[in-house]
mmCIF file of C-alpha atoms in Angstrom:
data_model
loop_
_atom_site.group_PDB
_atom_site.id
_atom_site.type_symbol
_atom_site.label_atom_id
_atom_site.label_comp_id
_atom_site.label_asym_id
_atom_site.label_seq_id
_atom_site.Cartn_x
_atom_site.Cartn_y
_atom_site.Cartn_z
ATOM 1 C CA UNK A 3 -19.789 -10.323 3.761
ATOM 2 C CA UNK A 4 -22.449 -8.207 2.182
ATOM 3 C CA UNK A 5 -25.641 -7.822 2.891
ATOM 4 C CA UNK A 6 -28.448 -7.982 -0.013
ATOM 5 C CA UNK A 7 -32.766 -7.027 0.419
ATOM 6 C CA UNK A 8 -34.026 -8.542 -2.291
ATOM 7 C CA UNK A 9 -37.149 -6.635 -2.279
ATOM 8 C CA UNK A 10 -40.065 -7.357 -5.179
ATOM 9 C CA UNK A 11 -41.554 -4.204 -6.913
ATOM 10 C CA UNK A 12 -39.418 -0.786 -7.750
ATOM 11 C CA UNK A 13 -40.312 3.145 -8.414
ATOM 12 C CA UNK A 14 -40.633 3.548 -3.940
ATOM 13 C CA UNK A 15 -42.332 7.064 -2.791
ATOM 14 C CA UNK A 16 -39.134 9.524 -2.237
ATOM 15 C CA UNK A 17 -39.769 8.859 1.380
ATOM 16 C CA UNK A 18 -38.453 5.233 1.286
ATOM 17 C CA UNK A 19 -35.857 6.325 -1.124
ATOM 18 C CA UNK A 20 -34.774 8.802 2.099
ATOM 19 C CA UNK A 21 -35.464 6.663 5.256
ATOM 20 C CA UNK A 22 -33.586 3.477 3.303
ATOM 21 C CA UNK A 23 -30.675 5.114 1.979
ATOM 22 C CA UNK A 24 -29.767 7.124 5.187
ATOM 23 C CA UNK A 25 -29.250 3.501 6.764
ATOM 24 C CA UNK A 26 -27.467 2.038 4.064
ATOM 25 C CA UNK A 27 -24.660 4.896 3.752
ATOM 26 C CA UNK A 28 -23.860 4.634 7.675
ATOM 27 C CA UNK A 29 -22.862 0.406 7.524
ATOM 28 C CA UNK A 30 -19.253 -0.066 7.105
ATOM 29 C CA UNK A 31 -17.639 -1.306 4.079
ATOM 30 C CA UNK A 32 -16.727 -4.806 5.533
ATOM 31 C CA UNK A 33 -20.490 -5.083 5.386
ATOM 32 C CA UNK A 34 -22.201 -3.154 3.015
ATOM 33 C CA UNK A 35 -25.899 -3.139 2.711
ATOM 34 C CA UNK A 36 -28.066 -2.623 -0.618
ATOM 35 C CA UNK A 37 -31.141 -3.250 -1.988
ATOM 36 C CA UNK A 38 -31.997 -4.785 -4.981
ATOM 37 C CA UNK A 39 -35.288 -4.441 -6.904
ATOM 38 C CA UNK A 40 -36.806 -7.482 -8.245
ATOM 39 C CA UNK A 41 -39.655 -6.460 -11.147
ATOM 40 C CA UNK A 42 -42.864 -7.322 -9.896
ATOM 41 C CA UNK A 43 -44.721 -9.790 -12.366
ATOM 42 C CA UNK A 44 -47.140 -7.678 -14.844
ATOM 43 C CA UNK A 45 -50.523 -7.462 -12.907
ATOM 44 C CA UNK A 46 -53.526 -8.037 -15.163
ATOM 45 C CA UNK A 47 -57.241 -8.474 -14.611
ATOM 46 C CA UNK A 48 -58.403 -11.454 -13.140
ATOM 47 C CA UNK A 49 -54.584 -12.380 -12.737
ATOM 48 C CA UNK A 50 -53.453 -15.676 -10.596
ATOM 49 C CA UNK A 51 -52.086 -14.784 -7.741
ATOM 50 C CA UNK A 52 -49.993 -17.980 -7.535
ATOM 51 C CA UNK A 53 -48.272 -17.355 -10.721
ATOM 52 C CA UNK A 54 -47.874 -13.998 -9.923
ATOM 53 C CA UNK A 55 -45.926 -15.139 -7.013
ATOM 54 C CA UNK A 56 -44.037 -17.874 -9.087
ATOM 55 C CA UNK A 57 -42.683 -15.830 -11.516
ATOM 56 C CA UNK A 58 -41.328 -12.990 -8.956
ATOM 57 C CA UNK A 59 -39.613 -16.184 -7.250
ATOM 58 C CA UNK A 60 -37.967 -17.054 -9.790
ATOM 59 C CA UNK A 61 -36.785 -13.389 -10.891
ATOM 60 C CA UNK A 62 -35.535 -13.388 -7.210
ATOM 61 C CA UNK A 63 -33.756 -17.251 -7.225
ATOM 62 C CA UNK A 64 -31.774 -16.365 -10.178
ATOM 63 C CA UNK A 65 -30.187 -12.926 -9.006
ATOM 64 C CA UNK A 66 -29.042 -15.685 -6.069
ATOM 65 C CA UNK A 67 -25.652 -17.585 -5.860
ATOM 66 C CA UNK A 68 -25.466 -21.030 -4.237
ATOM 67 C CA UNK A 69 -23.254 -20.452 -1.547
ATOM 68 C CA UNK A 70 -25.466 -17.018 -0.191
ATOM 69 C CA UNK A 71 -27.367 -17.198 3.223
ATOM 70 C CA UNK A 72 -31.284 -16.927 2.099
ATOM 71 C CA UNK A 73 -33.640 -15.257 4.661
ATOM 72 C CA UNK A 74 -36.777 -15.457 3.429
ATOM 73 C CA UNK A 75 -38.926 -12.511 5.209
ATOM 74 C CA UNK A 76 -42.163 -14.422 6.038
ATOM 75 C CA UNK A 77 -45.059 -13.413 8.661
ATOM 76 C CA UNK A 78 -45.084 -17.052 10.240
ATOM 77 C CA UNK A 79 -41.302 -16.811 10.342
ATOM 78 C CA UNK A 80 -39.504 -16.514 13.417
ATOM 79 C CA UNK A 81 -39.339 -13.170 15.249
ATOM 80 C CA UNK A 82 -36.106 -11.775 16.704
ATOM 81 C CA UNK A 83 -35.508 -9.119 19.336
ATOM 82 C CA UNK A 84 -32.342 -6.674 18.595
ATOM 83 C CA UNK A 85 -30.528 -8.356 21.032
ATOM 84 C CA UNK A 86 -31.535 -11.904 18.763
ATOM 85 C CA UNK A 87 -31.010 -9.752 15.262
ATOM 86 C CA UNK A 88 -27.290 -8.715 16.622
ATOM 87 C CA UNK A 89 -26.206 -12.335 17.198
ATOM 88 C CA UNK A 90 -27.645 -13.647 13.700
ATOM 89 C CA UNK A 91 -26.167 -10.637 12.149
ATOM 90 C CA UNK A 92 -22.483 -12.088 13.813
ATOM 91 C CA UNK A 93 -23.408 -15.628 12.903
ATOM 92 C CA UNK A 94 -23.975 -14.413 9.430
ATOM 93 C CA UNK A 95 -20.425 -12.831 9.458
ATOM 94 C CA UNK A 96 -18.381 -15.389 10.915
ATOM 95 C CA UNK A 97 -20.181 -17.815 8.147
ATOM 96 C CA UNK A 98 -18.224 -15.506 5.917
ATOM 97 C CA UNK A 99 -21.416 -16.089 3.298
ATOM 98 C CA UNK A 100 -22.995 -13.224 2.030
ATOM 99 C CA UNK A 101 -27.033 -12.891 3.152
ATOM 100 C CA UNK A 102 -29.618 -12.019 0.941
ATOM 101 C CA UNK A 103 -32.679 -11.081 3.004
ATOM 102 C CA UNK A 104 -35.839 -12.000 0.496
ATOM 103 C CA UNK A 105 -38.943 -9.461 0.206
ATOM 104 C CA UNK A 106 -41.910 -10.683 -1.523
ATOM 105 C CA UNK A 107 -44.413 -8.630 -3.527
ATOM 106 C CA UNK A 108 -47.736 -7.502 -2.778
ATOM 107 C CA UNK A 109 -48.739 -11.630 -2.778
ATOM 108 C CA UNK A 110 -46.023 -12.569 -0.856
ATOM 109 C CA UNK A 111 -43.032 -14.889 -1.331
ATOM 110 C CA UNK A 112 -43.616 -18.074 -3.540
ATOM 111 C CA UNK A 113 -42.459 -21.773 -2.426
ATOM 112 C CA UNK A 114 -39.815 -21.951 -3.860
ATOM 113 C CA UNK A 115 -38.223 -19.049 -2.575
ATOM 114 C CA UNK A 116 -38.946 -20.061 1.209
ATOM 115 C CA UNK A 117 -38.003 -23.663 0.341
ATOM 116 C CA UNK A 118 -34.290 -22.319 -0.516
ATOM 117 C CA UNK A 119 -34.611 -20.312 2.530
ATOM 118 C CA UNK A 120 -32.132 -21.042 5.333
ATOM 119 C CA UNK A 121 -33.969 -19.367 7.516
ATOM 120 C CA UNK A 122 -37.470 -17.016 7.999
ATOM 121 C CA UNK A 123 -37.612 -13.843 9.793
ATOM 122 C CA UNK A 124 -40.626 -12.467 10.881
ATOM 123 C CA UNK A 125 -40.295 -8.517 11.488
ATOM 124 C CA UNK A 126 -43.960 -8.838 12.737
ATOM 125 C CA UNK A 127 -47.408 -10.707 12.845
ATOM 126 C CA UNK A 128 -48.763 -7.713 11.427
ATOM 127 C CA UNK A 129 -49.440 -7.320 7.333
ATOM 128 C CA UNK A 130 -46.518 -4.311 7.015
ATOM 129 C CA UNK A 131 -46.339 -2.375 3.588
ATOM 130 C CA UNK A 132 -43.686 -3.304 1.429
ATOM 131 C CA UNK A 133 -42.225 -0.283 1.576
ATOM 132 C CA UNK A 134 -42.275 0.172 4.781
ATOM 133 C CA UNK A 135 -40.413 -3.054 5.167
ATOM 134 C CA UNK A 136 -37.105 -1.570 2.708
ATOM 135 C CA UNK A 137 -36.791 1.518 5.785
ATOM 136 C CA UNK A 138 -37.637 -0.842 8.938
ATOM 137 C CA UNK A 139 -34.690 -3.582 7.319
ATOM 138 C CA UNK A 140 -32.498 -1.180 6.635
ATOM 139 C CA UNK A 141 -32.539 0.723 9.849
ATOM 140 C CA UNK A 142 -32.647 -2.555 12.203
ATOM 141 C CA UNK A 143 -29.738 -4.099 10.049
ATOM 142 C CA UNK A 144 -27.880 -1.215 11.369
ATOM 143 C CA UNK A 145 -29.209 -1.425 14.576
ATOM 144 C CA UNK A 146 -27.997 -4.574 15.148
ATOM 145 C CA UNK A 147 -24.306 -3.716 13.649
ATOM 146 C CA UNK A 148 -24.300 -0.586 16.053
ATOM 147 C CA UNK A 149 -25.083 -3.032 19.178
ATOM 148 C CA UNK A 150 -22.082 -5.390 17.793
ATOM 149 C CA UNK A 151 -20.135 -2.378 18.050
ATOM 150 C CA UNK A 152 -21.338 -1.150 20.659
ATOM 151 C CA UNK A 153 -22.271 2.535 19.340
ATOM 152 C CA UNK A 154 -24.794 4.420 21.590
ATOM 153 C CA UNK A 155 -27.313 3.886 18.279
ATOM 154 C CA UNK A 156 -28.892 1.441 20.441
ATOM 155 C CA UNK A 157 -30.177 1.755 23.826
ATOM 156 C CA UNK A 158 -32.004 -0.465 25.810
#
């Protein structure tokens, strides 16, 4: 199983670059961890929004095969403790499918994309910046691998 964000825009500050890639180089190889960058749709003035947010959903739904897990990362999504992330993240293994964790742009994910969803994940009811989102992923994927482990990562 691997383990895909799918994260709209590219060119992150260094610092994501650095908090991100520390997590990504400590999962195992029976579950690796990346990110890809989906191009975020060429902003203009007076630009719809909706469109926008079409046409970056459907730059993300055709990097996606048919048979991968979708989790579409949505604010009215359902939120998950650790302890709840751990047990999805061994679900998601067992299924044997590989999981491709979906990261809108600054407009958010279109319908489509949370319409193939299998699921939606809310990391918080809070509006977090997008790259913020690539380190906080990245570091509770691990998490919850370390707690399947059970490394010392995560205490309680």
């Amino acid at each position: 199983m691997r383990i895909r964000i799918m994260a709209v825009g590219s060119k992150m500050p260094r610092w994501v670059e650095d908090g991100s890639s520390e997590y990504l180089k400590r999962m195992p190889r029976d579950m690796p961890l990346s990110i890809q960058e989906i191009p975020l749709a060429k902003r203009q003035k007076n630009a719809d929004p909706e469109k926008l947010k079409a046409a970056e959903g459907d730059s993300i739904l055709a990097q996606l095969s048919s048979s991968d897990h979708v989790v579409a990362l949505e604010v009215k999504g359902k939120p998950w403790s650790t302890m709840e992330l751990s047990r999805q993240l061994d679900r998601w293994r067992m299924s044997g499918k590989d999981v491709a964790l979906l990261v809108g742009g600054p407009d958010g994910l279109s319908d489509s994309c949370r319409q193939r969803a299998d699921q939606q994940w809310s990391l918080s009811p809070l509006t977090l910046p997008h790259p913020l989102v690539r380190v906080i992923l990245t570091e509770q994927i691990y998490r919850a691998w370390s707690v399947l482990q059970g490394h010392p990562y995560h205490r309680e």
